[in-house]
CSV table of C-alpha atoms in Angstrom, one decimal:
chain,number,residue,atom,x,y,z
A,470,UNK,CA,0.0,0.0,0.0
A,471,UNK,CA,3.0,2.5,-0.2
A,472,UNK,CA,2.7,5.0,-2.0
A,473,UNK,CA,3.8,8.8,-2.3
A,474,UNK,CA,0.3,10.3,-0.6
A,475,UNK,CA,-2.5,8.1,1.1
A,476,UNK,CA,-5.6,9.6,1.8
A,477,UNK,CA,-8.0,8.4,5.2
A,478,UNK,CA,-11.6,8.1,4.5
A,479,UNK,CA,-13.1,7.2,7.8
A,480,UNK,CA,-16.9,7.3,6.8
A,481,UNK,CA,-16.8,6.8,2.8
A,482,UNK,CA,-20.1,6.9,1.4
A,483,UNK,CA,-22.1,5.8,-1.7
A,484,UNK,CA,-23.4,9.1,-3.4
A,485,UNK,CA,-26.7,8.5,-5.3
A,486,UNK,CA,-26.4,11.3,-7.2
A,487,UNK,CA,-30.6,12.7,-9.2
A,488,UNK,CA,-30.2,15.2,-11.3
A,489,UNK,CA,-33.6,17.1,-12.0
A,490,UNK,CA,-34.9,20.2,-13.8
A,491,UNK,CA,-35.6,21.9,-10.8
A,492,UNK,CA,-36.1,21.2,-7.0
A,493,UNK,CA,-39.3,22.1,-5.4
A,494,UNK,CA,-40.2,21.0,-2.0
A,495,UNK,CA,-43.0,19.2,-1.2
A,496,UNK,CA,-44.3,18.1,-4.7
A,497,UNK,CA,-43.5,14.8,-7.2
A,498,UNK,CA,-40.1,14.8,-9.4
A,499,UNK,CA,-39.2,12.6,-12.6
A,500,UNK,CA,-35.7,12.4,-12.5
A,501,UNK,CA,-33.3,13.2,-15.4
A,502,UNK,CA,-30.8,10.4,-14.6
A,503,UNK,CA,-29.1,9.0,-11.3
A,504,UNK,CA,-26.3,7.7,-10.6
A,505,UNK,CA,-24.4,5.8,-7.8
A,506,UNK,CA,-20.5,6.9,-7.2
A,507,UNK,CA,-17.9,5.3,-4.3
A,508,UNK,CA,-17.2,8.8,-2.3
A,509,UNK,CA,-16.4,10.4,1.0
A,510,UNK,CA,-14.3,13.1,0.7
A,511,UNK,CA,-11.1,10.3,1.5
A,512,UNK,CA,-12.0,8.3,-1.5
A,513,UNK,CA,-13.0,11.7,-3.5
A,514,UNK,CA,-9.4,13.2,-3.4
A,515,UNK,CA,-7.7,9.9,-3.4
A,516,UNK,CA,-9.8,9.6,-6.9
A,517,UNK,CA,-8.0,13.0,-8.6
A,518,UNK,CA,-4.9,12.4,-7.7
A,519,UNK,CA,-5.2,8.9,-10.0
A,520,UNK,CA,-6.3,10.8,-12.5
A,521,UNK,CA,-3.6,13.4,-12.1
A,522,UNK,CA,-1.4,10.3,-12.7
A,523,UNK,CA,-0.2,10.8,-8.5
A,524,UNK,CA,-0.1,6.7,-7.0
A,525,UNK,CA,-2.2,7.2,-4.5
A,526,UNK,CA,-3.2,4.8,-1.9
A,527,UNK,CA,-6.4,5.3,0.4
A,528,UNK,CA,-7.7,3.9,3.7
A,529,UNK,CA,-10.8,3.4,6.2
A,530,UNK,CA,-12.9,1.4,7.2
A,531,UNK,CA,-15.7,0.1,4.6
A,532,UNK,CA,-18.8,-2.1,4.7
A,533,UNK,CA,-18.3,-5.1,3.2
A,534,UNK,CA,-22.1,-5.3,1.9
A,535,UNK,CA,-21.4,-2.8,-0.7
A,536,UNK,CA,-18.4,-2.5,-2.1
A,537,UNK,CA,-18.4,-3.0,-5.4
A,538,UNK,CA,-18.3,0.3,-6.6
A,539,UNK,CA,-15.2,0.8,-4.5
A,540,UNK,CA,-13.8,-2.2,-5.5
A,541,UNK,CA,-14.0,-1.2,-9.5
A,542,UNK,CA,-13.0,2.7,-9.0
A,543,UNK,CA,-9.8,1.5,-6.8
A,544,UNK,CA,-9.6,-1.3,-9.9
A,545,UNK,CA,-10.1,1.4,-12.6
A,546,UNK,CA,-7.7,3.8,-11.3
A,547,UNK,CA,-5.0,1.8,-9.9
A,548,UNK,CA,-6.0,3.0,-6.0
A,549,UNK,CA,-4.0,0.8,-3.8
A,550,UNK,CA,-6.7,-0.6,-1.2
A,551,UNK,CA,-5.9,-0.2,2.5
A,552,UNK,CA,-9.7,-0.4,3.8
A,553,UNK,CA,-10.5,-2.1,6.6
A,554,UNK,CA,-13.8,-4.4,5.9
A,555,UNK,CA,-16.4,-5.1,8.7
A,556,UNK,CA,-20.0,-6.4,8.4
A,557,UNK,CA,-22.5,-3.7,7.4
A,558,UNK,CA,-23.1,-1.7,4.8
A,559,UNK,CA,-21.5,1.8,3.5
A,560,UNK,CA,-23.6,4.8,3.8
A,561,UNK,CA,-25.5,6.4,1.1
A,562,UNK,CA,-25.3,10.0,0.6
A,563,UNK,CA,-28.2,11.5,-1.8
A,564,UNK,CA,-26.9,14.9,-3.9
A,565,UNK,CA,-30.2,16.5,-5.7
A,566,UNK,CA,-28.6,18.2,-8.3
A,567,UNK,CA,-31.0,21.1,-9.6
A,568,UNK,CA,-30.2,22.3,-13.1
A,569,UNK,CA,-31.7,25.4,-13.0
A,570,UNK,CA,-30.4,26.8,-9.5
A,571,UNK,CA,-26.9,24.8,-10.7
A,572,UNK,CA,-27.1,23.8,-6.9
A,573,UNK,CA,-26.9,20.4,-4.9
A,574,UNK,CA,-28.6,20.0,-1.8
A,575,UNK,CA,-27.3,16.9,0.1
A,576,UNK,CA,-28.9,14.4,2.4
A,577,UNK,CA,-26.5,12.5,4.1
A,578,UNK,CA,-27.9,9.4,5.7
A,579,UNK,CA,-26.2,7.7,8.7
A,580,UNK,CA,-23.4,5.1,8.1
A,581,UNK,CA,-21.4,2.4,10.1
A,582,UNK,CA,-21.0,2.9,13.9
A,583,UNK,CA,-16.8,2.2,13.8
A,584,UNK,CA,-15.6,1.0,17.4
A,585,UNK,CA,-11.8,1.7,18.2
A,586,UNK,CA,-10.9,-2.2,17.0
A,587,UNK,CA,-11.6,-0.8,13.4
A,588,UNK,CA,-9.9,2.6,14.5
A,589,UNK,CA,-6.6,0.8,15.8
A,590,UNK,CA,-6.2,-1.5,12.5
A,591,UNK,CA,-6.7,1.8,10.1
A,592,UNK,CA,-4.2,3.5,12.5
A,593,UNK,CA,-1.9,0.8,12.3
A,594,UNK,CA,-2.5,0.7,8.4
A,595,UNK,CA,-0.8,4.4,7.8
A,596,UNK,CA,1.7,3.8,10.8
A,597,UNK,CA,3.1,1.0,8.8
A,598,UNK,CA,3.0,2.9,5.1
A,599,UNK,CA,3.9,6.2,6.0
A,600,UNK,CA,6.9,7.4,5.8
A,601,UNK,CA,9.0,10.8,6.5
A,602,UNK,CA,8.0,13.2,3.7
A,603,UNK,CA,4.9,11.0,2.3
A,604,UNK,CA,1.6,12.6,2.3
A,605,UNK,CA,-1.5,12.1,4.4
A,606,UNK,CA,-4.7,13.5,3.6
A,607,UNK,CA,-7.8,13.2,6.4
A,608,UNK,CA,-10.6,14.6,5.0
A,609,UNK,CA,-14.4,14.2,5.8
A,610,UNK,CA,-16.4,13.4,8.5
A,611,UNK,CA,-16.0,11.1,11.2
A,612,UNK,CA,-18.3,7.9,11.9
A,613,UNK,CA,-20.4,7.4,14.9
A,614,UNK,CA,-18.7,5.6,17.4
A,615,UNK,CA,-15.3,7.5,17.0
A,616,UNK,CA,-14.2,10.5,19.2
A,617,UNK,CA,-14.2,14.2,17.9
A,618,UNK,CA,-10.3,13.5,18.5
A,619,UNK,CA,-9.5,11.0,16.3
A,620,UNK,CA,-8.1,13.0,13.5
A,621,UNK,CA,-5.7,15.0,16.3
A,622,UNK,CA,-4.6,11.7,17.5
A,623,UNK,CA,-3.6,10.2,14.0
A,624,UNK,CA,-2.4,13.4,13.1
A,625,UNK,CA,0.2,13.7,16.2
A,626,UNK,CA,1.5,10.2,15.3
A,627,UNK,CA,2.1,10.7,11.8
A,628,UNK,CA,3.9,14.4,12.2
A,629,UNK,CA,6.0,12.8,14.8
A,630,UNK,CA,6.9,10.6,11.7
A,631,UNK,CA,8.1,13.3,9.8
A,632,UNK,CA,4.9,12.8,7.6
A,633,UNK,CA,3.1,16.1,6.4
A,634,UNK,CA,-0.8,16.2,6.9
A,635,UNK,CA,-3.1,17.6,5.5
A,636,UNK,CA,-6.6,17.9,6.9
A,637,UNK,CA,-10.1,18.7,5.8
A,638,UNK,CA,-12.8,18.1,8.0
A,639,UNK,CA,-15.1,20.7,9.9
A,640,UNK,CA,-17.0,21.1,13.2
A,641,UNK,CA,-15.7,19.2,16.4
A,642,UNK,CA,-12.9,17.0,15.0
A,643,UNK,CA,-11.5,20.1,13.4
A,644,UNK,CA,-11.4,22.6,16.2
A,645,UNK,CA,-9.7,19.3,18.5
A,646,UNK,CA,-6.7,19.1,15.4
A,647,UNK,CA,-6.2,22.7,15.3
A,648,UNK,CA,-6.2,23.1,18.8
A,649,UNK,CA,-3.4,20.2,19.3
A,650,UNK,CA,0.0,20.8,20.3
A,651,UNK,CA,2.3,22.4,18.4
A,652,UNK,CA,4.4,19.6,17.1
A,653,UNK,CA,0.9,17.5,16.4
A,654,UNK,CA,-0.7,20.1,13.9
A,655,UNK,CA,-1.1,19.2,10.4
A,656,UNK,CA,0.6,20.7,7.9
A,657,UNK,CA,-1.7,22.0,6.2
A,658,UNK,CA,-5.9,22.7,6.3
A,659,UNK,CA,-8.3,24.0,4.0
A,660,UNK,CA,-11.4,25.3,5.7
A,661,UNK,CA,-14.3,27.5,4.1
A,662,UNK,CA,-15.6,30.2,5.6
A,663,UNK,CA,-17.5,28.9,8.0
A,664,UNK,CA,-15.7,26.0,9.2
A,665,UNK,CA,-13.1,28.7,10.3
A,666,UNK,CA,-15.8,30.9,12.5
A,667,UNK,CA,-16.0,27.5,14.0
A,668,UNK,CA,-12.7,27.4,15.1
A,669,UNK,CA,-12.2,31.2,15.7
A,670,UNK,CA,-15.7,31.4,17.8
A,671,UNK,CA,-16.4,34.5,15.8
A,672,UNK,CA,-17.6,35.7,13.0
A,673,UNK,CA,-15.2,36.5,9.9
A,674,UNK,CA,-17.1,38.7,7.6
A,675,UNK,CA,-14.0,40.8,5.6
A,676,UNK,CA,-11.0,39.4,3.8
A,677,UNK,CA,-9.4,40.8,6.2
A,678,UNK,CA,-10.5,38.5,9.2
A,679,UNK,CA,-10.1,35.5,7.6
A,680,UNK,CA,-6.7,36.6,7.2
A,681,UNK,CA,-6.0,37.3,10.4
A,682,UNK,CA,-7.6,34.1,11.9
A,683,UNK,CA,-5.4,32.4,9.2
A,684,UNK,CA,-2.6,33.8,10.6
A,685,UNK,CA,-3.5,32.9,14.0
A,686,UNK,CA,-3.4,28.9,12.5
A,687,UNK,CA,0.0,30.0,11.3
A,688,UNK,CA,1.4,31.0,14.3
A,689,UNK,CA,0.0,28.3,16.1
A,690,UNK,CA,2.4,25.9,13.9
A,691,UNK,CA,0.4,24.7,11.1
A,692,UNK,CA,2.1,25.8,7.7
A,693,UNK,CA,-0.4,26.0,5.0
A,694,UNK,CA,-3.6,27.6,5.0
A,695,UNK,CA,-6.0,27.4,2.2
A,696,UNK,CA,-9.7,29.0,3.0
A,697,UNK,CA,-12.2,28.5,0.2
A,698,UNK,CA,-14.7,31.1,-0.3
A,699,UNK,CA,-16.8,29.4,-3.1
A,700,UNK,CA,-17.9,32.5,-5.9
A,701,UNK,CA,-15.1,34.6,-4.0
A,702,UNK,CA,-12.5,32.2,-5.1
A,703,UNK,CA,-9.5,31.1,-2.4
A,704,UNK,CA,-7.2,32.3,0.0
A,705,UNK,CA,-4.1,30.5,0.5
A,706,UNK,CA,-1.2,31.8,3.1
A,707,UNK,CA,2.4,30.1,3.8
A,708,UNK,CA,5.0,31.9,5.5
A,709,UNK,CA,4.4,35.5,4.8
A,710,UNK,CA,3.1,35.5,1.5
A,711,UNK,CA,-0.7,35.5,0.9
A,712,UNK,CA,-2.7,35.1,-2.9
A,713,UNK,CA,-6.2,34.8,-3.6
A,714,UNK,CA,-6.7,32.5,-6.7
A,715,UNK,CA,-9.9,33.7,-8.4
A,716,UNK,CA,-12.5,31.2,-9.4
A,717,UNK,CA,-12.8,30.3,-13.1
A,718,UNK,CA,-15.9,30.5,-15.0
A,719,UNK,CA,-16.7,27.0,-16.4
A,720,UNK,CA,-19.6,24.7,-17.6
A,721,UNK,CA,-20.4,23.1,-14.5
A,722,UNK,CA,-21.7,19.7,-14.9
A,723,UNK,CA,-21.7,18.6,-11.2
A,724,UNK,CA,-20.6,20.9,-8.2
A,725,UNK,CA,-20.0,17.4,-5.9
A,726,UNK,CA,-16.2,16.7,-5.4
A,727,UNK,CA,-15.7,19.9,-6.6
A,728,UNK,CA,-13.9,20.7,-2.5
A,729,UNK,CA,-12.1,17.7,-2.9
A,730,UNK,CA,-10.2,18.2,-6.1
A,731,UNK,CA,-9.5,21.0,-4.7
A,732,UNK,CA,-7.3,19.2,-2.1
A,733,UNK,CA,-5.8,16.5,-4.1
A,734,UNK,CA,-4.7,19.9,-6.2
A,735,UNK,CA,-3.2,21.3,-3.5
A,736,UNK,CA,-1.9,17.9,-2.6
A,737,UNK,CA,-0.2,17.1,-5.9
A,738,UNK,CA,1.6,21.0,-6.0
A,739,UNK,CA,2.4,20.1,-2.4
A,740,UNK,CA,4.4,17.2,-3.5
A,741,UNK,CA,5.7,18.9,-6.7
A,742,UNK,CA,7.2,21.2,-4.0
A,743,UNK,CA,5.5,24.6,-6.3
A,744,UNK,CA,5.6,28.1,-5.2
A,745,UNK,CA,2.3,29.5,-3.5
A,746,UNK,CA,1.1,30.9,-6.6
A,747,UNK,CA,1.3,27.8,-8.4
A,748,UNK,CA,-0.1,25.8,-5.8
A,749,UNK,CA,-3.2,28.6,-5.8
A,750,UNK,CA,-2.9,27.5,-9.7
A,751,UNK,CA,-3.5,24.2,-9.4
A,752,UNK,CA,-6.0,23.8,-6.9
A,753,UNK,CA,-8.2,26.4,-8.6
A,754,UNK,CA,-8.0,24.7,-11.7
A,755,UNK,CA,-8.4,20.8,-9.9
A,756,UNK,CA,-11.5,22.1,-8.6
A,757,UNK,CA,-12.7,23.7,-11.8
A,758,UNK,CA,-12.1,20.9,-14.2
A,759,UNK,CA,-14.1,18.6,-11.6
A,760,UNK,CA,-16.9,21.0,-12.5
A,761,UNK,CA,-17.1,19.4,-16.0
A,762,UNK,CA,-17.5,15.8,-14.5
A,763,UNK,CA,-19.8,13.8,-13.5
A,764,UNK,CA,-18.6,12.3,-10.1
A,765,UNK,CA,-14.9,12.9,-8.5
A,766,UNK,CA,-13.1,13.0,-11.6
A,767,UNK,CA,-10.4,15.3,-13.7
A,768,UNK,CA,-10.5,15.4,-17.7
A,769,UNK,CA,-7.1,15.3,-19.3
A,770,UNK,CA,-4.2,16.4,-18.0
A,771,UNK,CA,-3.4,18.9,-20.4
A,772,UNK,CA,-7.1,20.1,-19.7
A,773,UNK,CA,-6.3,21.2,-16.4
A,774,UNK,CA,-3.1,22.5,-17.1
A,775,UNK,CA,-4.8,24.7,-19.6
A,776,UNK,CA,-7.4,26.1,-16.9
A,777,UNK,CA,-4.6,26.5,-14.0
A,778,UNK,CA,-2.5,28.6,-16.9
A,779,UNK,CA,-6.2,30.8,-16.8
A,780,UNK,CA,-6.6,31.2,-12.9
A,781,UNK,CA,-5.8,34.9,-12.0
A,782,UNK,CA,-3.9,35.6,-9.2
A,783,UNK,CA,-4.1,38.4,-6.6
A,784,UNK,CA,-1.3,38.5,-4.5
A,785,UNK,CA,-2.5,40.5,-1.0
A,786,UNK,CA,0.8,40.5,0.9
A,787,UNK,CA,2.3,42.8,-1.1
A,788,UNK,CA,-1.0,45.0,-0.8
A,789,UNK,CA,-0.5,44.6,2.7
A,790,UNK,CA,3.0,45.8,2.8
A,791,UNK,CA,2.2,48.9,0.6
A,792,UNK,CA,-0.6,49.5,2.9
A,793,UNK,CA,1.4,49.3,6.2
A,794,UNK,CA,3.8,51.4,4.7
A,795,UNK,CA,0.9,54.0,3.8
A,796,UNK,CA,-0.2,54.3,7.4
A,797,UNK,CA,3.7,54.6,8.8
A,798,UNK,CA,4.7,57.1,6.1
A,799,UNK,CA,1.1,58.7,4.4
A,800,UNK,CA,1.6,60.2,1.4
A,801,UNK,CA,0.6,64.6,1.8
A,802,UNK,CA,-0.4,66.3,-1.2
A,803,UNK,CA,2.0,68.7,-2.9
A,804,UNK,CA,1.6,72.5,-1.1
A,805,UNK,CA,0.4,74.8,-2.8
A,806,UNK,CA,4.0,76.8,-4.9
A,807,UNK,CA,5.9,73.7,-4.6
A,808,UNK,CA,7.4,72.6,-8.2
């Protein structure tokens, strides 16, 4: 199962994806199509990265009742398989995907109750095919039965390792990661909007306060910070430089994944060891070829690298200097016989 980046998907899911005309509530919908995709965000990101041509292996724990459509994508893509089996079945996750709002609302049905015998064997898993400088991505949700600080507790493991994580999750289990030690961060996290007001406990209306509670992460120990902002594009801070990638206008064909491609983006320039801008680049343009997909997949290669040569960049720290400079030094207009 060794391979340059494994990805953890704790609570995978089966998304039964009905696309429809238009969602209305309460009344009686013929569906355009459906389809049925082997997900969770673990699974999603571990998926791009195949197709970016990144060998990727992926771990969890799965219900043996249904996994055939696991079983073919990992097949397809050449996904080494790390799961963990037990009796059950996976979770199905519904996405209603209305074509004329372009918007998917999501019901996401309950899944396997995972007891700490399945936690120890997935841990043991990435203990034993990690290594110093490999990749880790956690990303999603975590099942009933686990704690809210499971993902801090793999994460202080592998960084003692020397292994760089990156995390995306929200709500409980990411406020326990980010508030870990700081030699058990991950490396790097890529909350939206929300999910950091979560963390912060208040709330970050501007550009500006999303900066500043990134820069609280970063001071804290955690290197990377990327903060998506859907129609606003992306922030993404490391060190002391800070760019805003700004989202690309595409045919969207399905908005599902579309987070996760983000990630393995960011993953892949991660382990291309790319400038900031570049990785901004990429990611941007992961997520926006996904957009023409059906399910968590990437077109072409060169079809992305022609959108992440399209993505605009913004850099803001060099605003910021001008602007600190401004308010040491402010510029006074000329007087009046001076010429």
């Amino acid at each position: 199962m060794s391979a340059p980046v494994l990805t953890v998907a704790l609570n995978p899911a089966l998304d039964q994806t009905i696309t429809l005309d238009r969602l209305r509530l309460g009344e009686v919908h013929r569906a355009r199509s459906v389809r049925i995709d082997a997900a969770g965000k673990g699974v999603n990101v571990a998926s791009c990265l195949a197709d970016w041509g990144v060998a990727t292996a992926v771990t969890g724990v799965l219900g043996a009742g249904n996994a055939t459509a696991f079983d073919a994508l990992f097949a397809a893509k050449q996904i080494a398989d790390g799961f963990v089996r037990r009796p059950g079945d996976t979770r199905t996750n519904v996405k209603l995907l209305d074509l004329e709002a372009a918007d998917t609302t999501d019901i996401n049905l309950p899944g396997l109750v995972v007891d700490g015998a399945d936690f120890d064997a997935v841990r043991a898993r990435l203990l034993a095919h990690s290594t110093a400088g490999s990749i880790v991505v956690l990303a999603g949700s975590l099942p009933a039965g686990l704690a809210d600080d499971s993902y801090a507790r793999l994460i202080a493991e592998l960084a003692a390792r020397g292994v760089r994580c990156v995390l995306d999750t929200s709500g409980a289990p990411l406020v326990a990661a980010l508030d870990a030690p700081r030699d058990a961060l991950p490396y790097a996290v890529k909350p939206n909007r929300h999910e950091l007001e979560a963390w912060a406990g208040r709330a970050l209306s501007t550009q500006a306060e999303l900066i500043a509670a990134a820069r609280e992460l970063q001071t804290r120990g955690i290197v990377l910070v990327a903060i998506s902002q859907g129609a606003d594009g992306a922030l993404f801070l490391r060190g002391d430089e800070i760019v805003q990638a700004k989202p690309l206008s595409v045919a969207v064909g399905s908005t599902v994944g579309a987070g996760d491609a983000m990630v393995a983006g960011l993953t892949a320039a991660l382990l291309a060891e790319a400038s900031l801008e570049d990785l901004a680049r990429l990611a941007t343009a992961f997520a926006a070829a996904k957009l023409g997909c059906d399910g968590a997949h990437l077109p072409p290669r060169e079809q992305v690298l022609a959108l992440a040569k399209q993505v605009q960049i913004q850099r803001l720290d060099r605003e910021a200097d001008r602007r600190s400079k401004a308010q040491a030094f402010p510029l006074l207009p000329p007087r009046e016989g001076w010429g």
